[in-house]
Amino acid sequence: MTNQSPDASKTNTLQLILATGAFAVCFSIFGSVSAMMPILRKQLGLDPIQVSIALAFPVLLGSLGRIPLGILTDRYGGRLIFSIIMFLSIIPAFLMGFVGSYTQLLVCSLFIGIALASFSVGVGFVSGWYSAERQGMALGVYGAGNAGQSLAAFGAPIIAGMFGYRWGFWVFAVLTLAWLIVFILAARNAPKTTAPKTLKQVIEPLKDKQSWKLSLYYFLTFGGFVAMSVYLPTFLTELFKLSVQDAGLRTAGFVLLATAMRPVGGALADRVGGRTILCGVFPFITVMALLMSIPSIITFTIGALGMAAAIGLGNGAVFQLVPEYFPKSVGSVTGLVGAAGGLGGFFPPLLLGTIKQTTDSFTGGFILLAVFAIFCFLIVWQVRTKTFQ
């Protein structure tokens, strides 16, 4: 889309708002599981590993689902696919209100992962409405839909306290249904300018090692965002005995800060380069992870806020590098990198649950995070050095 007439600009903005809202309500459904987990843990009598598995299940489906949903969006358009995704997300969110056993929790949690997978649908939908020069800005705004998780982290415990446990999930199902109706009435697919890619063309970038390096970076930054945002309520209620409402408020602050720093990371990367930003972000994550390993609410809070800022900057910087490396395959590489980022949020909860179960402490998990961030730093530093030679 290169037409920038006032009417075209209004249309583009409307479609961007609709997609961002759709992503936000989907993310609020996904976020309601972690926000309500302290309550679920008490009601069902779950141990740390069971909690971790229940938190990881939606991340697994939400990560792997991004690739086929991206392909379906290219073929059938974001309006249809996003509408289906919102409808399918409402069903497990509604059923969560009736969960009475661990098996039922796992089944509902798994299918709530559909909401998390919506990211790649919106990328395909939004990018079609903007020229290549403005897609970075548009996708940065779309990514702010992550704030839906903040809404859930803050709102779900409060709503559950006021109206009952079930409404901690149902309110986001109702919100998604309302936005689904608006979306169906107002959303339009961008005019197609290229033929849909074949599966072979979609997976072609996998042969380039740079796509794996970008996936590694996003595995840490976005995976860290997902893992921290779903596990923070558990950290805060178990380590520091905070109330569910207080833990939800602090988690909401974490998500909002990380979300706000994402476009900042993209803008800074436009000026000084994504690799330069990541060379600063990864060591900073190491320091913040070590601060969070100290059993003090003060150092934990400083570490968590610093971590939110760092991974937000990193998320923006990684996607500045995608069009730099793959100018003709932005969509497909975005799907692959996005899936890697989602998987980065799948393994840490499982690992943390195992570490907690075996050592009665989360410290080992933070140390592993610090070491992994150093490993990513060595990779990006090596690439940056070769680039300047």
Short mmCIF file of C-alpha atoms in Angstrom, two decimals:
data_model
loop_
_atom_site.label_atom_id
_atom_site.label_comp_id
_atom_site.label_asym_id
_atom_site.label_seq_id
_atom_site.Cartn_x
_atom_site.Cartn_y
_atom_site.Cartn_z
CA MET A 1 0.00 0.00 0.00
CA THR A 2 1.61 3.23 -1.11
CA ASN A 3 -1.48 5.43 -1.37
CA GLN A 4 -1.31 7.97 1.46
CA SER A 5 -4.40 10.05 0.64
CA PRO A 6 -6.41 11.21 3.69
CA ASP A 7 -9.14 8.62 3.05
CA ALA A 8 -6.59 5.83 2.65
CA SER A 9 -4.78 6.94 5.79
CA LYS A 10 -8.04 6.85 7.79
CA THR A 11 -8.77 3.37 6.48
CA ASN A 12 -5.30 2.15 7.39
CA THR A 13 -5.58 3.60 10.89
CA LEU A 14 -9.02 2.04 11.43
CA GLN A 15 -7.76 -1.40 10.39
CA LEU A 16 -4.71 -0.99 12.64
CA ILE A 17 -6.95 -0.11 15.60
CA LEU A 18 -9.24 -3.05 14.92
CA ALA A 19 -6.32 -5.49 14.72
CA THR A 20 -4.61 -4.06 17.82
CA GLY A 21 -7.86 -4.32 19.76
CA ALA A 22 -8.39 -7.89 18.57
CA PHE A 23 -4.86 -8.83 19.64
CA ALA A 24 -5.38 -7.11 23.01
CA VAL A 25 -8.61 -8.96 23.86
CA CYS A 26 -7.05 -12.27 22.77
CA PHE A 27 -4.02 -11.55 24.94
CA SER A 28 -6.29 -10.69 27.87
CA ILE A 29 -7.85 -14.16 27.64
CA PHE A 30 -4.38 -15.70 27.57
CA GLY A 31 -3.28 -13.53 30.49
CA SER A 32 -6.31 -14.44 32.63
CA VAL A 33 -4.91 -17.96 33.19
CA SER A 34 -1.71 -16.75 34.89
CA ALA A 35 -3.56 -13.97 36.69
CA MET A 36 -6.01 -16.47 38.19
CA MET A 37 -3.44 -19.22 38.80
CA PRO A 38 -2.81 -18.36 42.49
CA ILE A 39 -6.56 -18.83 43.09
CA LEU A 40 -6.69 -22.00 40.97
CA ARG A 41 -3.66 -23.41 42.79
CA LYS A 42 -5.44 -23.12 46.14
CA GLN A 43 -8.78 -24.38 44.88
CA LEU A 44 -7.33 -27.47 43.16
CA GLY A 45 -4.42 -28.07 45.57
CA LEU A 46 -1.73 -27.97 42.86
CA ASP A 47 1.99 -28.52 43.44
CA PRO A 48 4.67 -26.31 41.70
CA ILE A 49 5.18 -28.67 38.73
CA GLN A 50 1.43 -28.93 38.10
CA VAL A 51 1.19 -25.13 38.16
CA SER A 52 4.09 -24.86 35.72
CA ILE A 53 2.57 -27.35 33.29
CA ALA A 54 -0.79 -25.57 33.40
CA LEU A 55 0.94 -22.24 32.65
CA ALA A 56 3.09 -23.75 29.89
CA PHE A 57 0.30 -25.55 27.99
CA PRO A 58 -1.28 -22.44 26.38
CA VAL A 59 2.19 -21.12 25.50
CA LEU A 60 2.98 -24.34 23.61
CA LEU A 61 -0.11 -24.19 21.38
CA GLY A 62 0.16 -20.41 21.09
CA SER A 63 3.74 -20.68 19.83
CA LEU A 64 3.45 -23.52 17.34
CA GLY A 65 0.09 -22.24 16.15
CA ARG A 66 1.61 -19.00 14.89
CA ILE A 67 3.16 -20.65 11.84
CA PRO A 68 0.00 -22.26 10.35
CA LEU A 69 -2.12 -19.24 11.29
CA GLY A 70 0.32 -16.98 9.44
CA ILE A 71 0.04 -19.17 6.36
CA LEU A 72 -3.78 -19.26 6.61
CA THR A 73 -3.84 -15.46 6.93
CA ASP A 74 -1.82 -15.09 3.73
CA ARG A 75 -4.25 -17.39 1.93
CA TYR A 76 -7.67 -16.41 3.33
CA GLY A 77 -7.12 -12.93 4.79
CA GLY A 78 -6.83 -11.66 8.34
CA ARG A 79 -10.49 -10.66 8.65
CA LEU A 80 -11.74 -14.25 8.45
CA ILE A 81 -8.89 -15.86 10.41
CA PHE A 82 -8.87 -13.25 13.19
CA SER A 83 -12.67 -13.60 13.55
CA ILE A 84 -12.37 -17.38 13.86
CA ILE A 85 -9.52 -17.06 16.38
CA MET A 86 -11.49 -14.67 18.59
CA PHE A 87 -14.53 -16.96 18.50
CA LEU A 88 -12.46 -20.06 19.33
CA SER A 89 -10.71 -18.18 22.18
CA ILE A 90 -14.01 -17.33 23.83
CA ILE A 91 -14.98 -21.01 24.27
CA PRO A 92 -12.15 -22.15 26.61
CA ALA A 93 -12.30 -18.80 28.45
CA PHE A 94 -15.96 -19.48 29.23
CA LEU A 95 -15.27 -23.13 30.19
CA MET A 96 -12.51 -22.05 32.61
CA GLY A 97 -15.27 -20.87 34.90
CA PHE A 98 -16.40 -24.50 35.38
CA VAL A 99 -12.98 -26.11 35.90
CA GLY A 100 -13.13 -28.52 38.83
CA SER A 101 -10.16 -30.85 38.24
CA TYR A 102 -6.56 -30.64 37.07
CA THR A 103 -7.35 -32.49 33.84
CA GLN A 104 -10.07 -29.98 32.99
CA LEU A 105 -7.65 -27.15 33.75
CA LEU A 106 -5.02 -28.57 31.36
CA VAL A 107 -7.54 -29.01 28.54
CA CYS A 108 -8.92 -25.48 28.87
CA SER A 109 -5.43 -23.97 29.31
CA LEU A 110 -4.18 -25.70 26.19
CA PHE A 111 -6.96 -24.32 24.00
CA ILE A 112 -6.57 -20.84 25.45
CA GLY A 113 -3.23 -20.96 23.60
CA ILE A 114 -5.28 -20.23 20.45
CA ALA A 115 -5.56 -16.66 21.72
CA LEU A 116 -1.78 -16.33 22.05
CA ALA A 117 -1.29 -17.59 18.49
CA SER A 118 -3.25 -14.61 17.17
CA PHE A 119 -0.04 -12.54 16.92
CA SER A 120 0.93 -13.81 13.47
CA VAL A 121 -2.61 -13.23 12.13
CA GLY A 122 -2.44 -9.55 13.00
CA VAL A 123 1.05 -9.12 11.54
CA GLY A 124 -0.19 -10.39 8.18
CA PHE A 125 -3.40 -8.34 8.43
CA VAL A 126 -1.73 -5.04 9.43
CA SER A 127 1.32 -5.22 7.16
CA GLY A 128 -0.94 -5.42 4.10
CA TRP A 129 -2.34 -1.96 4.88
CA TYR A 130 1.04 -0.18 5.10
CA SER A 131 3.97 0.43 2.79
CA ALA A 132 7.30 -1.18 3.65
CA GLU A 133 8.60 2.16 5.00
CA ARG A 134 5.78 2.37 7.58
CA GLN A 135 5.33 -1.29 8.51
CA GLY A 136 7.78 -1.03 11.42
CA MET A 137 5.73 1.71 13.05
CA ALA A 138 2.43 -0.05 12.33
CA LEU A 139 3.64 -3.39 13.68
CA GLY A 140 5.05 -1.63 16.74
CA VAL A 141 1.60 -0.19 17.47
CA TYR A 142 0.01 -3.57 16.83
CA GLY A 143 2.47 -5.20 19.24
CA ALA A 144 1.18 -2.88 21.96
CA GLY A 145 -1.80 -5.23 22.08
CA ASN A 146 0.37 -7.13 24.56
CA ALA A 147 -1.14 -4.71 27.05
CA GLY A 148 -4.20 -6.97 27.07
CA GLN A 149 -2.25 -9.24 29.38
CA SER A 150 -1.66 -6.33 31.71
CA LEU A 151 -5.41 -5.72 31.75
CA ALA A 152 -5.97 -9.34 32.77
CA ALA A 153 -3.19 -9.37 35.36
CA PHE A 154 -4.63 -6.30 37.04
CA GLY A 155 -8.32 -6.83 36.44
CA ALA A 156 -8.94 -10.58 36.80
CA PRO A 157 -8.16 -10.90 40.55
CA ILE A 158 -10.15 -7.76 41.36
CA ILE A 159 -13.15 -8.83 39.28
CA ALA A 160 -12.99 -12.32 40.78
CA GLY A 161 -13.01 -10.77 44.25
CA MET A 162 -16.01 -8.58 43.45
CA PHE A 163 -18.24 -10.87 41.37
CA GLY A 164 -16.92 -14.38 41.98
CA TYR A 165 -14.15 -16.60 40.67
CA ARG A 166 -15.78 -17.40 37.32
CA TRP A 167 -15.98 -13.76 36.25
CA GLY A 168 -12.18 -13.57 36.45
CA PHE A 169 -12.34 -15.43 33.11
CA TRP A 170 -15.79 -14.59 31.80
CA VAL A 171 -15.31 -10.84 31.70
CA PHE A 172 -12.59 -11.25 29.08
CA ALA A 173 -14.72 -13.68 27.11
CA VAL A 174 -17.52 -11.07 27.04
CA LEU A 175 -15.04 -8.35 26.06
CA THR A 176 -13.71 -10.50 23.22
CA LEU A 177 -17.24 -11.27 22.00
CA ALA A 178 -18.02 -7.54 21.86
CA TRP A 179 -14.84 -6.79 19.92
CA LEU A 180 -15.51 -9.74 17.60
CA ILE A 181 -18.83 -8.18 16.58
CA VAL A 182 -17.16 -4.81 15.93
CA PHE A 183 -14.35 -6.51 14.01
CA ILE A 184 -16.70 -8.47 11.76
CA LEU A 185 -18.66 -5.30 10.94
CA ALA A 186 -15.71 -2.97 10.27
CA ALA A 187 -12.58 -4.99 9.39
CA ARG A 188 -11.49 -5.30 5.77
CA ASN A 189 -8.62 -7.15 4.16
CA ALA A 190 -6.02 -5.08 2.34
CA PRO A 191 -6.01 -5.44 -1.47
CA LYS A 192 -3.65 -8.25 -2.45
CA THR A 193 -0.57 -7.16 -4.40
CA THR A 194 1.26 -10.50 -4.54
CA ALA A 195 0.27 -14.12 -4.99
CA PRO A 196 0.13 -16.28 -1.84
CA LYS A 197 3.39 -18.05 -1.12
CA THR A 198 3.73 -21.80 -1.28
CA LEU A 199 4.77 -23.77 1.80
CA LYS A 200 8.20 -24.29 0.24
CA GLN A 201 8.63 -20.52 -0.17
CA VAL A 202 7.46 -19.91 3.40
CA ILE A 203 10.03 -22.25 4.96
CA GLU A 204 12.87 -21.23 2.60
CA PRO A 205 14.38 -18.76 5.15
CA LEU A 206 14.99 -21.70 7.51
CA LYS A 207 18.05 -22.51 5.41
CA ASP A 208 19.63 -19.18 6.37
CA LYS A 209 21.46 -19.32 9.71
CA GLN A 210 20.55 -15.69 10.38
CA SER A 211 16.90 -16.69 10.80
CA TRP A 212 17.97 -19.08 13.59
CA LYS A 213 20.05 -16.39 15.28
CA LEU A 214 17.10 -13.99 15.23
CA SER A 215 14.93 -16.78 16.59
CA LEU A 216 17.47 -17.30 19.40
CA TYR A 217 17.37 -13.61 20.33
CA TYR A 218 13.57 -13.53 20.31
CA PHE A 219 13.48 -16.82 22.23
CA LEU A 220 15.13 -14.88 25.07
CA THR A 221 13.42 -11.48 24.77
CA PHE A 222 9.81 -12.37 23.93
CA GLY A 223 10.09 -15.73 25.67
CA GLY A 224 11.29 -13.86 28.73
CA PHE A 225 8.33 -11.50 28.46
CA VAL A 226 5.80 -14.33 28.27
CA ALA A 227 7.47 -16.45 30.95
CA MET A 228 7.88 -13.58 33.41
CA SER A 229 4.38 -12.25 32.88
CA VAL A 230 2.75 -15.66 33.43
CA TYR A 231 4.96 -16.58 36.41
CA LEU A 232 5.19 -13.24 38.24
CA PRO A 233 1.92 -13.74 40.16
CA THR A 234 3.29 -17.08 41.39
CA PHE A 235 6.67 -15.55 42.30
CA LEU A 236 5.10 -12.70 44.22
CA THR A 237 2.53 -14.73 46.12
CA GLU A 238 4.91 -17.60 46.99
CA LEU A 239 8.20 -15.76 47.58
CA PHE A 240 6.92 -12.58 49.21
CA LYS A 241 3.43 -13.62 50.38
CA LEU A 242 1.73 -10.75 48.57
CA SER A 243 -2.01 -10.83 48.05
CA VAL A 244 -3.38 -12.00 44.70
CA GLN A 245 -4.60 -8.45 43.97
CA ASP A 246 -1.22 -6.86 44.80
CA ALA A 247 0.61 -9.46 42.71
CA GLY A 248 -1.75 -8.79 39.81
CA LEU A 249 -1.16 -5.03 40.03
CA ARG A 250 2.62 -5.47 40.00
CA THR A 251 2.43 -7.93 37.10
CA ALA A 252 0.33 -5.42 35.18
CA GLY A 253 3.07 -2.83 35.71
CA PHE A 254 5.68 -5.27 34.41
CA VAL A 255 3.67 -5.98 31.24
CA LEU A 256 2.90 -2.30 30.62
CA LEU A 257 6.56 -1.28 30.95
CA ALA A 258 7.77 -4.07 28.63
CA THR A 259 5.04 -3.21 26.11
CA ALA A 260 5.87 0.52 26.21
CA MET A 261 9.58 -0.14 25.66
CA ARG A 262 8.99 -2.27 22.58
CA PRO A 263 8.40 0.60 20.11
CA VAL A 264 11.21 2.51 21.83
CA GLY A 265 13.53 -0.41 21.09
CA GLY A 266 12.44 -0.39 17.45
CA ALA A 267 12.97 3.37 17.13
CA LEU A 268 16.43 3.21 18.75
CA ALA A 269 17.33 0.28 16.53
CA ASP A 270 16.40 2.37 13.47
CA ARG A 271 18.97 4.96 14.61
CA VAL A 272 21.89 2.87 15.88
CA GLY A 273 21.11 -0.66 14.63
CA GLY A 274 19.36 -3.61 16.23
CA ARG A 275 22.61 -5.47 16.95
CA THR A 276 23.96 -2.51 18.95
CA ILE A 277 20.81 -2.42 21.06
CA LEU A 278 20.96 -6.16 21.70
CA CYS A 279 24.64 -5.92 22.68
CA GLY A 280 23.50 -3.70 25.55
CA VAL A 281 20.25 -5.53 26.33
CA PHE A 282 21.63 -9.03 26.87
CA PRO A 283 24.24 -8.17 29.55
CA PHE A 284 21.63 -5.98 31.27
CA ILE A 285 19.24 -8.95 31.40
CA THR A 286 22.00 -10.96 33.08
CA VAL A 287 22.38 -8.36 35.84
CA MET A 288 18.63 -8.05 36.35
CA ALA A 289 18.18 -11.85 36.55
CA LEU A 290 20.84 -12.00 39.28
CA LEU A 291 19.07 -9.21 41.19
CA MET A 292 15.81 -11.17 41.01
CA SER A 293 17.55 -14.22 42.47
CA ILE A 294 18.15 -12.33 45.75
CA PRO A 295 15.29 -13.04 48.24
CA SER A 296 14.41 -9.40 48.87
CA ILE A 297 11.33 -7.59 47.57
CA ILE A 298 13.46 -4.49 46.89
CA THR A 299 16.08 -6.17 44.70
CA PHE A 300 13.40 -8.37 43.11
CA THR A 301 11.35 -5.31 42.16
CA ILE A 302 14.37 -3.47 40.73
CA GLY A 303 15.36 -6.58 38.81
CA ALA A 304 11.83 -7.16 37.48
CA LEU A 305 11.39 -3.57 36.29
CA GLY A 306 14.83 -3.56 34.70
CA MET A 307 14.05 -6.89 33.09
CA ALA A 308 10.79 -5.51 31.67
CA ALA A 309 12.57 -2.53 30.13
CA ALA A 310 15.37 -4.68 28.68
CA ILE A 311 13.21 -7.35 27.08
CA GLY A 312 10.86 -4.67 25.72
CA LEU A 313 13.79 -2.93 24.03
CA GLY A 314 15.05 -6.29 22.81
CA ASN A 315 11.70 -7.24 21.28
CA GLY A 316 11.67 -4.04 19.24
CA ALA A 317 15.30 -4.42 18.18
CA VAL A 318 14.88 -8.00 16.96
CA PHE A 319 12.07 -7.08 14.59
CA GLN A 320 14.10 -4.15 13.24
CA LEU A 321 16.62 -6.79 12.11
CA VAL A 322 14.08 -9.01 10.31
CA PRO A 323 13.57 -6.74 7.26
CA GLU A 324 17.30 -5.93 7.29
CA TYR A 325 18.23 -9.58 6.82
CA PHE A 326 15.15 -10.74 4.87
CA PRO A 327 13.66 -7.80 2.96
CA LYS A 328 11.67 -10.12 0.67
CA SER A 329 10.49 -12.57 3.33
CA VAL A 330 9.43 -10.39 6.25
CA GLY A 331 6.11 -12.16 6.79
CA SER A 332 7.37 -15.74 6.80
CA VAL A 333 10.43 -14.94 8.93
CA THR A 334 8.20 -13.02 11.34
CA GLY A 335 6.10 -16.15 11.79
CA LEU A 336 9.14 -18.31 12.42
CA VAL A 337 10.82 -15.86 14.78
CA GLY A 338 7.51 -15.24 16.54
CA ALA A 339 7.04 -18.97 17.06
CA ALA A 340 10.53 -19.21 18.56
CA GLY A 341 9.70 -16.35 20.90
CA GLY A 342 6.56 -18.10 22.02
CA LEU A 343 8.46 -21.32 22.67
CA GLY A 344 10.83 -19.26 24.77
CA GLY A 345 7.90 -18.70 27.06
CA PHE A 346 6.99 -22.40 27.12
CA PHE A 347 10.10 -23.99 28.63
CA PRO A 348 10.94 -21.58 31.51
CA PRO A 349 7.72 -22.25 33.48
CA LEU A 350 8.35 -26.00 33.26
CA LEU A 351 11.97 -25.52 34.29
CA LEU A 352 11.03 -23.22 37.16
CA GLY A 353 8.47 -25.68 38.47
CA THR A 354 11.02 -28.51 38.41
CA ILE A 355 13.69 -26.38 40.10
CA LYS A 356 11.22 -25.25 42.77
CA GLN A 357 10.08 -28.84 43.37
CA THR A 358 13.63 -30.20 43.72
CA THR A 359 15.42 -27.33 45.50
CA ASP A 360 12.53 -25.50 47.20
CA SER A 361 13.86 -22.31 45.58
CA PHE A 362 13.57 -20.43 42.27
CA THR A 363 17.20 -19.19 42.44
CA GLY A 364 18.57 -21.76 39.99
CA GLY A 365 16.08 -20.59 37.35
CA PHE A 366 17.25 -16.97 37.54
CA ILE A 367 20.90 -18.06 37.30
CA LEU A 368 20.15 -20.13 34.19
CA LEU A 369 18.43 -17.09 32.66
CA ALA A 370 21.53 -14.98 33.38
CA VAL A 371 23.81 -17.54 31.73
CA PHE A 372 21.57 -17.85 28.66
CA ALA A 373 21.57 -14.06 28.23
CA ILE A 374 25.37 -14.07 28.23
CA PHE A 375 25.33 -16.79 25.57
CA CYS A 376 23.06 -14.63 23.37
CA PHE A 377 25.36 -11.67 23.94
CA LEU A 378 28.37 -13.66 22.68
CA ILE A 379 26.44 -14.61 19.52
CA VAL A 380 25.25 -11.09 18.68
CA TRP A 381 28.64 -9.59 19.56
CA GLN A 382 30.34 -11.98 17.15
CA VAL A 383 27.89 -11.05 14.37
CA ARG A 384 28.30 -7.33 15.08
CA THR A 385 32.10 -7.59 15.00
CA LYS A 386 32.04 -9.40 11.63
CA THR A 387 29.63 -6.79 10.24
CA PHE A 388 32.00 -3.93 11.05
CA GLN A 389 35.08 -5.72 9.69
#
